[in-house]
Structure formats: C-alpha cells, structure tokens
Coordinates of C-alpha atoms in Angstrom, one line a residue:
M18 CA -2.2 34.8 -12.8
S19 CA 0.7 33.1 -14.5
E20 CA 3.1 30.9 -12.6
Q21 CA 6.0 33.3 -13.2
A22 CA 3.9 36.2 -12.0
S23 CA 3.0 34.3 -8.9
I24 CA 6.6 33.5 -8.1
S25 CA 7.4 37.1 -8.8
N26 CA 4.9 38.3 -6.2
V27 CA 6.3 35.9 -3.6
G28 CA 9.8 37.0 -4.5
E29 CA 8.9 40.7 -4.2
S30 CA 7.3 40.1 -0.9
V31 CA 10.3 38.2 0.6
F32 CA 12.7 40.9 -0.9
A33 CA 10.7 43.7 0.7
R34 CA 10.5 41.9 4.1
N35 CA 14.3 41.3 4.1
R36 CA 15.0 44.9 3.0
K37 CA 12.8 46.2 5.8
R38 CA 14.8 44.1 8.4
K39 CA 18.1 45.3 7.0
F40 CA 17.6 49.1 7.1
S41 CA 17.2 50.9 10.4
G42 CA 15.4 54.1 11.3
S43 CA 18.7 56.1 11.4
E44 CA 19.2 55.4 7.7
D45 CA 15.8 56.7 6.9
A46 CA 16.7 60.0 8.6
R47 CA 19.9 60.2 6.7
N48 CA 18.1 59.7 3.4
A49 CA 15.7 62.5 4.2
E50 CA 18.6 65.0 4.3
E51 CA 20.2 63.8 1.1
P52 CA 18.9 64.7 -2.4
Q53 CA 16.6 62.0 -3.9
V54 CA 18.3 60.1 -6.6
R55 CA 16.3 57.9 -9.0
T56 CA 17.6 54.3 -8.9
P57 CA 16.7 51.5 -11.3
R58 CA 13.8 49.4 -10.1
R59 CA 15.0 46.1 -8.6
T60 CA 13.3 42.9 -9.6
F61 CA 12.9 39.5 -7.9
L62 CA 15.7 38.2 -10.1
V63 CA 18.3 39.8 -7.9
L64 CA 17.2 38.0 -4.7
N65 CA 19.9 36.2 -2.8
E66 CA 20.1 32.5 -2.1
D67 CA 18.4 32.8 1.3
C68 CA 15.4 34.5 -0.3
W69 CA 15.2 31.8 -3.0
R70 CA 15.3 29.1 -0.4
E71 CA 12.4 30.7 1.5
I72 CA 10.4 31.0 -1.7
L73 CA 11.0 27.4 -2.6
D74 CA 10.0 26.2 0.9
Y75 CA 6.5 27.6 0.2
L76 CA 6.1 25.3 -2.9
N77 CA 5.4 21.5 -3.0
L78 CA 7.8 19.3 -5.0
K79 CA 5.7 19.4 -8.2
D80 CA 5.7 23.2 -8.3
Q81 CA 9.4 23.3 -7.4
L82 CA 10.1 21.2 -10.5
R83 CA 7.9 23.3 -12.7
F84 CA 9.8 26.4 -11.4
A85 CA 13.1 24.7 -12.1
S86 CA 12.1 23.8 -15.6
S87 CA 10.9 27.2 -16.6
N88 CA 14.3 28.6 -17.5
V89 CA 18.0 27.9 -17.0
F90 CA 18.5 30.5 -14.3
F91 CA 15.7 29.0 -12.1
G92 CA 17.1 25.5 -12.8
E93 CA 20.5 26.4 -11.3
I94 CA 18.8 27.9 -8.3
F95 CA 16.8 24.8 -7.7
K96 CA 19.8 22.5 -8.2
R97 CA 21.6 24.3 -5.4
Y98 CA 18.5 24.2 -3.2
A99 CA 17.9 20.5 -4.0
S100 CA 21.5 19.6 -3.2
R101 CA 20.8 20.5 0.4
R102 CA 17.1 19.5 0.9
Y103 CA 16.8 16.3 -1.1
I104 CA 19.9 14.3 -0.1
H105 CA 17.6 11.6 1.3
I106 CA 14.8 10.5 -1.1
D107 CA 11.9 8.1 -0.4
S108 CA 10.5 7.3 -3.8
R109 CA 7.3 5.9 -2.3
K110 CA 6.1 9.4 -1.8
I111 CA 6.9 10.7 -5.3
G112 CA 5.3 10.2 -8.7
D113 CA 7.4 8.4 -11.3
E114 CA 8.0 11.4 -13.6
D115 CA 8.7 13.8 -10.8
L116 CA 11.1 11.3 -9.4
K117 CA 13.1 11.0 -12.6
Q118 CA 13.3 14.8 -12.9
L119 CA 14.3 15.3 -9.2
L120 CA 17.1 12.7 -9.4
Q121 CA 18.6 14.6 -12.4
F122 CA 18.7 17.8 -10.3
V123 CA 20.0 16.3 -7.1
G124 CA 22.7 14.3 -8.9
D125 CA 25.8 13.4 -7.0
Y126 CA 24.6 15.0 -3.8
L127 CA 22.1 12.2 -3.2
V128 CA 23.1 10.1 -0.2
S129 CA 20.1 7.8 0.5
Y130 CA 17.5 6.3 -1.8
E131 CA 14.5 4.2 -0.7
S132 CA 11.8 2.4 -2.6
E133 CA 9.1 -0.3 -2.0
L134 CA 10.2 -3.6 -0.5
N135 CA 7.7 -6.3 -1.7
Y136 CA 7.3 -8.9 -4.4
S137 CA 5.3 -6.5 -6.7
S138 CA 7.7 -3.6 -6.6
N139 CA 9.4 -2.4 -9.8
G140 CA 11.7 0.0 -8.0
D141 CA 14.8 -1.5 -9.7
Q142 CA 13.7 0.0 -13.0
H143 CA 15.2 3.3 -11.7
L144 CA 18.6 1.9 -11.3
W145 CA 19.6 3.2 -14.7
I146 CA 19.0 6.8 -13.7
L147 CA 20.7 6.4 -10.3
R148 CA 23.7 5.0 -12.3
S149 CA 23.8 8.0 -14.6
C150 CA 23.0 10.8 -12.1
C151 CA 23.7 9.7 -8.6
K152 CA 27.0 7.8 -8.5
N153 CA 27.9 9.0 -5.0
L154 CA 24.9 7.2 -3.5
E155 CA 25.8 5.6 -0.1
N156 CA 22.5 4.0 1.2
L157 CA 20.1 2.1 -1.0
K158 CA 16.8 0.3 -0.1
M159 CA 15.3 -1.5 -3.1
T160 CA 13.5 -4.6 -4.4
F161 CA 15.4 -6.6 -7.1
R162 CA 13.2 -8.6 -9.5
R163 CA 15.1 -8.6 -12.7
F164 CA 18.4 -10.3 -13.7
R165 CA 19.4 -9.4 -17.2
G166 CA 22.7 -11.3 -17.3
G167 CA 24.5 -8.8 -15.1
W168 CA 24.2 -5.9 -12.6
D169 CA 25.9 -3.1 -14.5
D170 CA 23.5 -0.4 -13.2
L171 CA 23.8 -1.5 -9.6
N172 CA 27.6 -2.1 -9.9
S173 CA 28.2 1.5 -11.0
L174 CA 27.2 2.6 -7.5
K175 CA 30.7 2.1 -6.1
H176 CA 30.2 4.2 -3.0
L177 CA 27.4 2.1 -1.4
K178 CA 27.9 1.6 2.3
S179 CA 24.5 0.3 3.2
L180 CA 22.1 -1.9 1.2
H181 CA 18.7 -3.1 2.2
A182 CA 17.6 -5.5 -0.5
Y183 CA 14.4 -7.6 -1.1
L184 CA 15.2 -10.3 -3.6
H185 CA 12.4 -11.8 -5.7
F186 CA 13.9 -14.1 -8.4
Q187 CA 12.4 -17.1 -10.1
D188 CA 15.5 -19.2 -9.7
V189 CA 16.0 -18.4 -6.0
D190 CA 19.1 -20.3 -5.0
K191 CA 21.1 -19.6 -8.1
Q192 CA 20.3 -16.0 -8.7
C193 CA 20.3 -15.0 -5.0
T194 CA 23.8 -16.6 -4.6
R195 CA 25.0 -14.8 -7.7
F196 CA 23.6 -11.5 -6.3
A197 CA 25.3 -12.0 -3.0
Q198 CA 28.7 -12.9 -4.5
N199 CA 28.4 -9.9 -6.9
L200 CA 28.3 -7.6 -3.8
K201 CA 31.9 -8.5 -3.1
Q202 CA 33.1 -5.8 -5.5
F203 CA 31.5 -3.1 -3.4
K204 CA 34.6 -2.2 -1.4
C205 CA 32.7 0.4 0.9
L206 CA 29.8 -1.9 1.7
R207 CA 29.5 -2.3 5.5
K208 CA 25.8 -2.9 6.2
L209 CA 23.6 -5.5 4.5
N210 CA 19.9 -6.2 5.3
L211 CA 18.8 -9.1 3.0
E212 CA 15.2 -10.2 2.6
A213 CA 15.1 -13.2 0.3
P214 CA 12.3 -15.8 0.7
S215 CA 13.6 -19.4 0.4
Y216 CA 17.2 -18.3 -0.1
N217 CA 19.6 -20.7 1.8
G218 CA 22.3 -18.1 2.3
R219 CA 24.9 -19.6 0.0
G220 CA 27.6 -17.1 -1.1
L221 CA 27.1 -14.5 1.6
H222 CA 30.2 -15.5 3.4
V223 CA 32.4 -13.8 0.7
L224 CA 31.3 -10.4 2.1
D225 CA 34.0 -10.5 4.8
K226 CA 34.2 -6.7 5.2
L227 CA 30.6 -6.4 6.5
E228 CA 30.1 -4.8 9.9
S229 CA 26.3 -5.4 10.0
L230 CA 24.3 -8.3 8.6
E231 CA 20.6 -9.0 8.9
V232 CA 19.1 -12.2 7.4
G233 CA 16.7 -14.9 8.5
Y234 CA 13.3 -13.3 8.5
W235 CA 12.2 -15.7 5.8
D236 CA 12.2 -19.5 5.7
G237 CA 15.1 -21.0 3.9
F238 CA 18.3 -19.6 5.4
D239 CA 20.2 -22.5 6.9
A240 CA 22.6 -23.0 9.8
E241 CA 25.5 -24.0 7.6
S242 CA 25.4 -20.7 5.8
L243 CA 25.3 -18.9 9.2
A244 CA 28.4 -20.8 10.3
D245 CA 30.2 -19.8 7.1
C246 CA 29.4 -16.1 7.7
C247 CA 30.5 -16.2 11.3
Q248 CA 33.8 -17.8 10.4
L249 CA 34.8 -15.3 7.8
M250 CA 33.1 -12.0 8.8
K251 CA 35.6 -11.1 11.5
Q252 CA 34.5 -7.4 11.6
L253 CA 30.8 -8.0 12.3
R254 CA 29.4 -5.6 15.0
H255 CA 25.8 -6.3 14.3
L256 CA 24.3 -9.7 13.5
D257 CA 20.6 -10.5 13.2
F258 CA 19.8 -14.0 12.0
G259 CA 16.1 -13.9 13.0
Y260 CA 14.0 -16.6 14.5
R261 CA 13.3 -18.9 11.5
I262 CA 16.7 -20.6 11.0
Q263 CA 16.4 -24.3 11.9
N264 CA 19.0 -26.9 12.7
V265 CA 21.1 -24.4 14.7
T266 CA 23.3 -26.4 17.1
K267 CA 25.8 -25.8 19.8
N268 CA 28.5 -25.8 17.2
N269 CA 26.9 -22.7 15.6
F270 CA 27.1 -20.8 18.9
D271 CA 30.7 -22.0 19.5
I272 CA 31.7 -20.7 16.0
L273 CA 29.9 -17.4 16.7
V274 CA 31.6 -16.8 20.1
K275 CA 35.0 -17.9 18.8
N276 CA 35.1 -15.7 15.6
C277 CA 32.8 -12.7 16.2
K278 CA 34.9 -10.9 18.8
Q279 CA 33.8 -7.5 17.6
L280 CA 30.1 -8.2 17.9
E281 CA 28.2 -5.5 19.8
R282 CA 24.6 -6.3 18.8
L283 CA 23.0 -9.7 18.3
A284 CA 19.5 -10.8 17.5
F285 CA 18.2 -14.4 17.2
G286 CA 15.3 -16.7 18.1
V287 CA 15.1 -19.6 20.5
G288 CA 11.7 -21.0 19.4
Y289 CA 13.1 -23.4 16.8
L290 CA 16.1 -24.4 18.9
D291 CA 16.5 -27.8 20.5
S292 CA 16.1 -27.5 24.3
T293 CA 19.7 -28.7 24.7
V294 CA 21.3 -25.9 22.6
P295 CA 23.3 -23.7 25.0
Y296 CA 22.4 -20.3 23.5
E297 CA 23.6 -18.6 26.8
L298 CA 27.1 -19.0 25.3
V299 CA 26.5 -15.5 23.7
C300 CA 27.2 -14.0 27.1
Q301 CA 30.9 -14.8 26.4
L302 CA 31.0 -12.3 23.5
P303 CA 33.4 -9.6 24.9
K304 CA 31.8 -6.6 23.3
L305 CA 28.1 -7.5 23.3
K306 CA 26.0 -4.6 24.5
H307 CA 22.6 -5.1 22.9
L308 CA 20.7 -8.4 22.8
K309 CA 17.4 -9.2 21.1
V310 CA 15.8 -12.6 21.6
W311 CA 12.6 -14.0 20.1
H312 CA 11.1 -16.6 22.4
D313 CA 8.0 -18.8 22.7
G314 CA 7.2 -18.0 26.3
S315 CA 10.2 -19.2 28.1
V316 CA 13.8 -18.0 28.3
R317 CA 16.3 -20.0 30.3
G318 CA 17.4 -18.5 33.6
S319 CA 21.0 -19.3 32.7
L320 CA 20.9 -16.6 30.0
F321 CA 19.9 -14.0 32.5
E322 CA 22.5 -15.3 34.9
G323 CA 25.2 -15.1 32.3
L324 CA 24.2 -11.5 31.4
I325 CA 24.2 -10.5 35.1
H326 CA 27.8 -11.7 35.6
K327 CA 28.9 -10.7 32.1
R328 CA 32.5 -9.6 31.9
S329 CA 34.0 -6.7 29.9
S330 CA 31.3 -4.6 28.1
P331 CA 28.2 -4.4 30.2
L332 CA 24.8 -5.1 28.6
E333 CA 22.9 -1.9 27.7
S334 CA 19.7 -3.3 26.1
L335 CA 17.7 -6.5 26.4
I336 CA 14.8 -7.0 24.0
L337 CA 12.6 -10.0 24.6
I338 CA 10.0 -10.5 21.9
G339 CA 7.3 -13.1 22.6
P340 CA 4.5 -14.1 25.0
D341 CA 4.3 -13.1 28.6
L342 CA 7.2 -14.2 30.8
F343 CA 6.6 -15.3 34.4
E344 CA 7.1 -12.7 37.1
E345 CA 10.0 -14.6 38.6
Q346 CA 11.8 -14.5 35.2
V347 CA 11.4 -10.7 34.9
K348 CA 12.5 -10.3 38.5
H349 CA 15.7 -12.2 37.6
L350 CA 16.6 -10.1 34.6
C351 CA 16.0 -6.9 36.6
N352 CA 19.4 -7.7 38.2
I353 CA 21.1 -6.6 35.1
Y354 CA 21.6 -3.1 36.5
T355 CA 23.5 -1.7 33.6
L356 CA 20.4 -1.8 31.3
K357 CA 19.5 1.4 29.4
E358 CA 16.7 -0.2 27.5
L359 CA 14.3 -3.1 28.3
Y360 CA 11.5 -4.6 26.2
V361 CA 9.5 -7.3 27.9
S362 CA 6.1 -8.8 28.4
C363 CA 4.9 -10.2 31.7
D364 CA 1.6 -11.5 33.3
S365 CA 2.1 -9.2 36.3
V366 CA 4.0 -6.1 37.4
P367 CA 7.1 -6.7 39.4
L368 CA 7.3 -3.0 40.3
A369 CA 10.0 -3.1 43.0
D370 CA 12.4 -5.0 40.7
L371 CA 11.8 -2.7 37.7
L372 CA 12.6 0.3 39.9
K373 CA 16.1 -1.2 40.5
L374 CA 17.0 -0.3 36.9
K375 CA 18.1 3.3 37.6
N376 CA 20.0 3.6 34.3
L377 CA 17.0 3.0 32.1
L378 CA 16.4 5.4 29.2
Y379 CA 13.8 3.4 27.3
L380 CA 11.3 1.1 28.9
H381 CA 8.8 -1.0 26.8
L382 CA 6.3 -3.0 28.8
S383 CA 3.4 -5.2 27.9
M384 CA 1.7 -5.7 31.3
P385 CA -2.1 -5.5 30.9
S386 CA -2.6 -5.3 34.7
I387 CA -0.5 -2.2 35.2
T388 CA -2.4 0.6 37.1
N389 CA -2.3 4.4 37.2
D390 CA -0.4 4.2 40.5
E391 CA 2.2 1.8 39.2
L392 CA 2.8 3.8 36.1
L393 CA 3.3 7.0 38.1
D394 CA 5.7 5.1 40.4
L395 CA 7.8 4.2 37.4
L396 CA 8.0 7.8 36.3
K397 CA 9.0 8.9 39.8
G398 CA 11.5 6.1 40.4
L399 CA 13.4 6.0 37.1
P400 CA 15.1 9.4 36.9
H401 CA 16.8 9.1 33.5
L402 CA 13.8 7.8 31.6
K403 CA 13.2 9.3 28.1
V404 CA 10.6 6.9 26.7
L405 CA 8.0 4.9 28.5
N406 CA 6.2 2.6 26.0
I407 CA 3.2 0.8 27.6
R408 CA 1.4 -1.7 25.4
N409 CA -2.0 -3.1 26.4
N410 CA -2.6 -0.6 29.1
F411 CA -6.3 -1.4 29.7
N412 CA -6.3 -0.1 33.3
I413 CA -4.9 3.3 32.6
D414 CA -7.5 6.0 32.2
G415 CA -7.9 9.8 31.9
S416 CA -7.3 10.4 35.6
F417 CA -3.6 9.4 35.0
V418 CA -3.1 12.6 33.1
N419 CA -4.4 14.7 36.0
R420 CA -2.2 12.8 38.4
V421 CA 0.8 13.5 36.2
R422 CA -0.1 17.2 36.1
T423 CA -0.2 17.3 39.9
W424 CA 3.2 15.5 40.1
V425 CA 4.8 17.9 37.6
S426 CA 3.6 21.0 39.5
E427 CA 5.3 19.6 42.6
Q428 CA 8.6 19.0 41.0
K429 CA 11.4 21.1 42.3
E430 CA 14.0 19.9 39.8
L431 CA 13.5 19.7 36.1
R432 CA 14.2 16.5 34.2
G433 CA 14.7 15.9 30.5
K434 CA 11.6 15.5 28.4
I435 CA 9.7 12.1 28.7
K436 CA 7.5 10.6 26.1
I437 CA 4.8 8.2 27.3
Y438 CA 3.2 5.9 24.8
L439 CA -0.2 4.5 25.8
S440 CA -2.1 2.2 23.4
H441 CA -5.6 2.6 24.9
N442 CA -8.0 4.9 26.7
V443 CA -5.8 8.1 26.8
D444 CA -5.6 10.8 24.1
T445 CA -2.4 12.6 23.0
V446 CA -1.6 15.5 25.3
N447 CA 1.3 17.6 26.5
V448 CA 1.8 18.0 30.2
E449 CA 4.2 20.9 30.7
P450 CA 7.1 21.3 31.1
F451 CA 8.5 17.9 30.2
I452 CA 6.0 15.1 29.6
E453 CA 4.3 14.2 26.3
I454 CA 1.6 11.5 26.4
I455 CA 1.0 9.9 23.1
R456 CA -1.8 7.6 22.1
G457 CA -0.1 4.7 20.3
S458 CA 2.9 2.4 20.8
L459 CA 6.4 2.0 19.6
I460 CA 7.0 -1.3 17.8
D461 CA 10.8 -1.3 17.5
P462 CA 13.4 -0.9 20.1
I463 CA 15.7 2.1 19.9
L464 CA 19.4 1.5 20.9
I465 CA 20.0 -1.7 19.0
R466 CA 19.1 0.0 15.7
E467 CA 20.0 3.7 15.9
E468 CA 23.4 3.6 17.6
L469 CA 24.7 1.1 15.1
S470 CA 23.7 3.1 12.0
E471 CA 25.4 6.2 13.5
Q472 CA 28.7 4.4 14.1
I473 CA 28.7 2.8 10.6
Q474 CA 28.3 6.2 9.0
N475 CA 31.1 7.6 11.0

C-alpha cells in the first residue's frame, strides 16, 4: 500500500469517527423521513485541523516529514502542526537530515534548541540554519568549537534569553574571552551557563544584565574574575561558581555580599577554601532563599547558626553535597524551620530533628542506616512532603511497601501525591491513592533550579 493511500485510510477512519460523534440519533430519524439526495463523496482532504493533528500524532518524526514533503497542501498542514509540537527541540534525538528539514518547517516558532555538550560535538555547524530559519530562538544549548573570525550566525539570534555553552577552543584564554565579550550585544540575555575548561573568566564581567550565571565546574576560573563579575552584575539572582575556584578570600565574600543584593540562589564549594575564610558571610544576603554548598566532610556551625537567625527572606532550600556529616551537625541545621527542601548525607538518622521540618516539600537523604520504621515515620510526620529521595537505602526491603499500603488504608484525610525514590531492594510500584515508589534516585535538587528558570522566563 502506498504512503498516500495509508494516510488516506487513517484520515477516512478519523473522519468517520468524528462524524459519528457529531450526529445524534434524532438526526438519523429526520433523514429517514426526507427524500434521499445524492451528495458528492467526501475525501480525507477536507478533514479539519483537529483530525490532521490526530493523524500526525500516529506518525513518528521521519514519517511526518515524508508526509509534509509529499505536496504543498500537506506541507502547510505540517507547518501549523509543528509550530505547536516542536517549539522545543533536542537535536540529540534526531538525525542530521531530519533535523535540517524540521527546523525549516518550525521556523520562527522554535523557542528552545539543545545539542550535545562535549569536546567532540559539532553541534555548532547547525548555527547557519538556526540563523536563517529560527531567528526568534530564546534558549540555546550548544558546544562551540569553531572560530572563523566572527560569530555572525550566533549573533543573528538577537532574542536569546538563555545560553548554555560548552567552549572548546585551541587558544582558550583569548578565544573564550572574545566569546564572552561578544555576548554583550545580546540585549535580552539573562541566563548564562558557561562550561569552559581552563578558561580564567576574563571578560565575563561585561555581561552586567545577567540574572543567572553558572561557571566554575572546570579548573581555571579564578577568584579575580569572580570579584569582577560580582562588582558589575548588580541584577544577579542566581550565582553558581562551583567548587574548583581557588584563592577565594574574605574579600571575595565581602564583594559578593556588598554588591549582589538581588541574589536569591547561591552555590559554591568550601573544599578549596582556607579555613579562615568566613564564608558564613553569605547569610547576610538579604534575598537569599536557596543555598548549595559542596563540602569535604565538614561545614562550620557558624554557617548553620547564621542561616537559623537569618533576617529578611527565610531560607527555603539547603543543599549540602559531600561526605557524611556528623549527627550533631544535621541536628543543628534542622533548626532552620523554614526549609522546603533539604539535601544531606549523615552517618546516622536524627529522626526527631528531621521531623521538626514541617514545611518540607522535598527531602533528599543519604543515610545507609535508615530503617523501614524510620522511613515510615518520615512519611507520617512530614505532612507536606511531595518527594522523598533516599539514597543508599540498604536496610529498606519489600515489607516497607506492605506497611505503606496498611498506612494508606488507615488514612482518613487525603494528601497530595508523594514520590518515594529508593535506590536499592525495592521495585517501582504504585500504592494507591497517593504514593508512588520508584526504584532509582534523584541526582539534582529541585527548587534551586526550577523556580529560577520560571521566573527568568516570566
């Protein structure tokens, strides 16, 4: 059967189904009383847009593109369909030729485009087609490996709001600096995530309109560049300078606190810091709500004390990435009663203290000694919990599921749905009406990332 005949059969079927829904039995009775009039046979070409969308939903992308290329009429139908469905494209899932064809159909409706982020990616070869077809693009994720004396293709994307770039240049400092300074002309750019191995950060400070900046996951970025950014980027609401920046001093934190008054989210590491650097100064940031800290097994109690007594905006999430903390440290941080998200590792389970955090929505724990009883107590005692992410749950077994079922059946009041992630021993299962147990674990925290992206887009 030919491709067009196949599409015709699908179309006839959808048309007949929609026609059957539309006409009632009373109309059949009326037609029986009226003389029969021969009407022209209707074909699938007269289907409305809803029917065409349903037909196209049955097809994979390659077949959709073949359909669109078969004639001009189908091409216009697919263009309207694609302008709704394919506004966010991940090129990693699409073949090269199909990608080029799809981008031409989507055109100025494309909002987000993603490609591979690694040193071997050649994703920037598609910049020319983004330039010619998708000039309204707002979000771009791409590896940049080529510098041909200019960035005309990239610079044509004047509406970019968010850029996640992996820079892989031969002359790292010179070309990375030129790349960063070139971004100054993007008047709408508010979010930059820059991955650039061995880049020292020179030139970034000119992007003084940024609201979100992420750097520092690679060796090379230095404290001087960080200070320059903090002094000039007065509108920063999210700053992540990672855990690899060395030579950070008290002066860096003084500059950060003095200049970044709008900062709501901050991520940094303390492993490379000199023991005398007072990083607890960040507690003075008036709008700080989300804090992520990489550590080497110890976090000063003065940081927790500052967060407990923090003035103005209360802290909503605390993400502590590193080895197990001591139980006394976790007990101390559990006095930050305003927390909605906590991510922490501990060598034991301070259950009574964790249960003080009644506002928690998301709880990520690495506590290998946690038991079925303790896990169930957390479910019972934290009434607003949406996600319970337990890593290294070696003592949790299948009997936990049965105990949850018993507890659910005894509930008199319904709660919102809870997702429980368990990395070992338990298979994925739904426990009606509101608990889903998933085998696996979440790696990233939730609030510090999702809420910021929503606010930037708004």
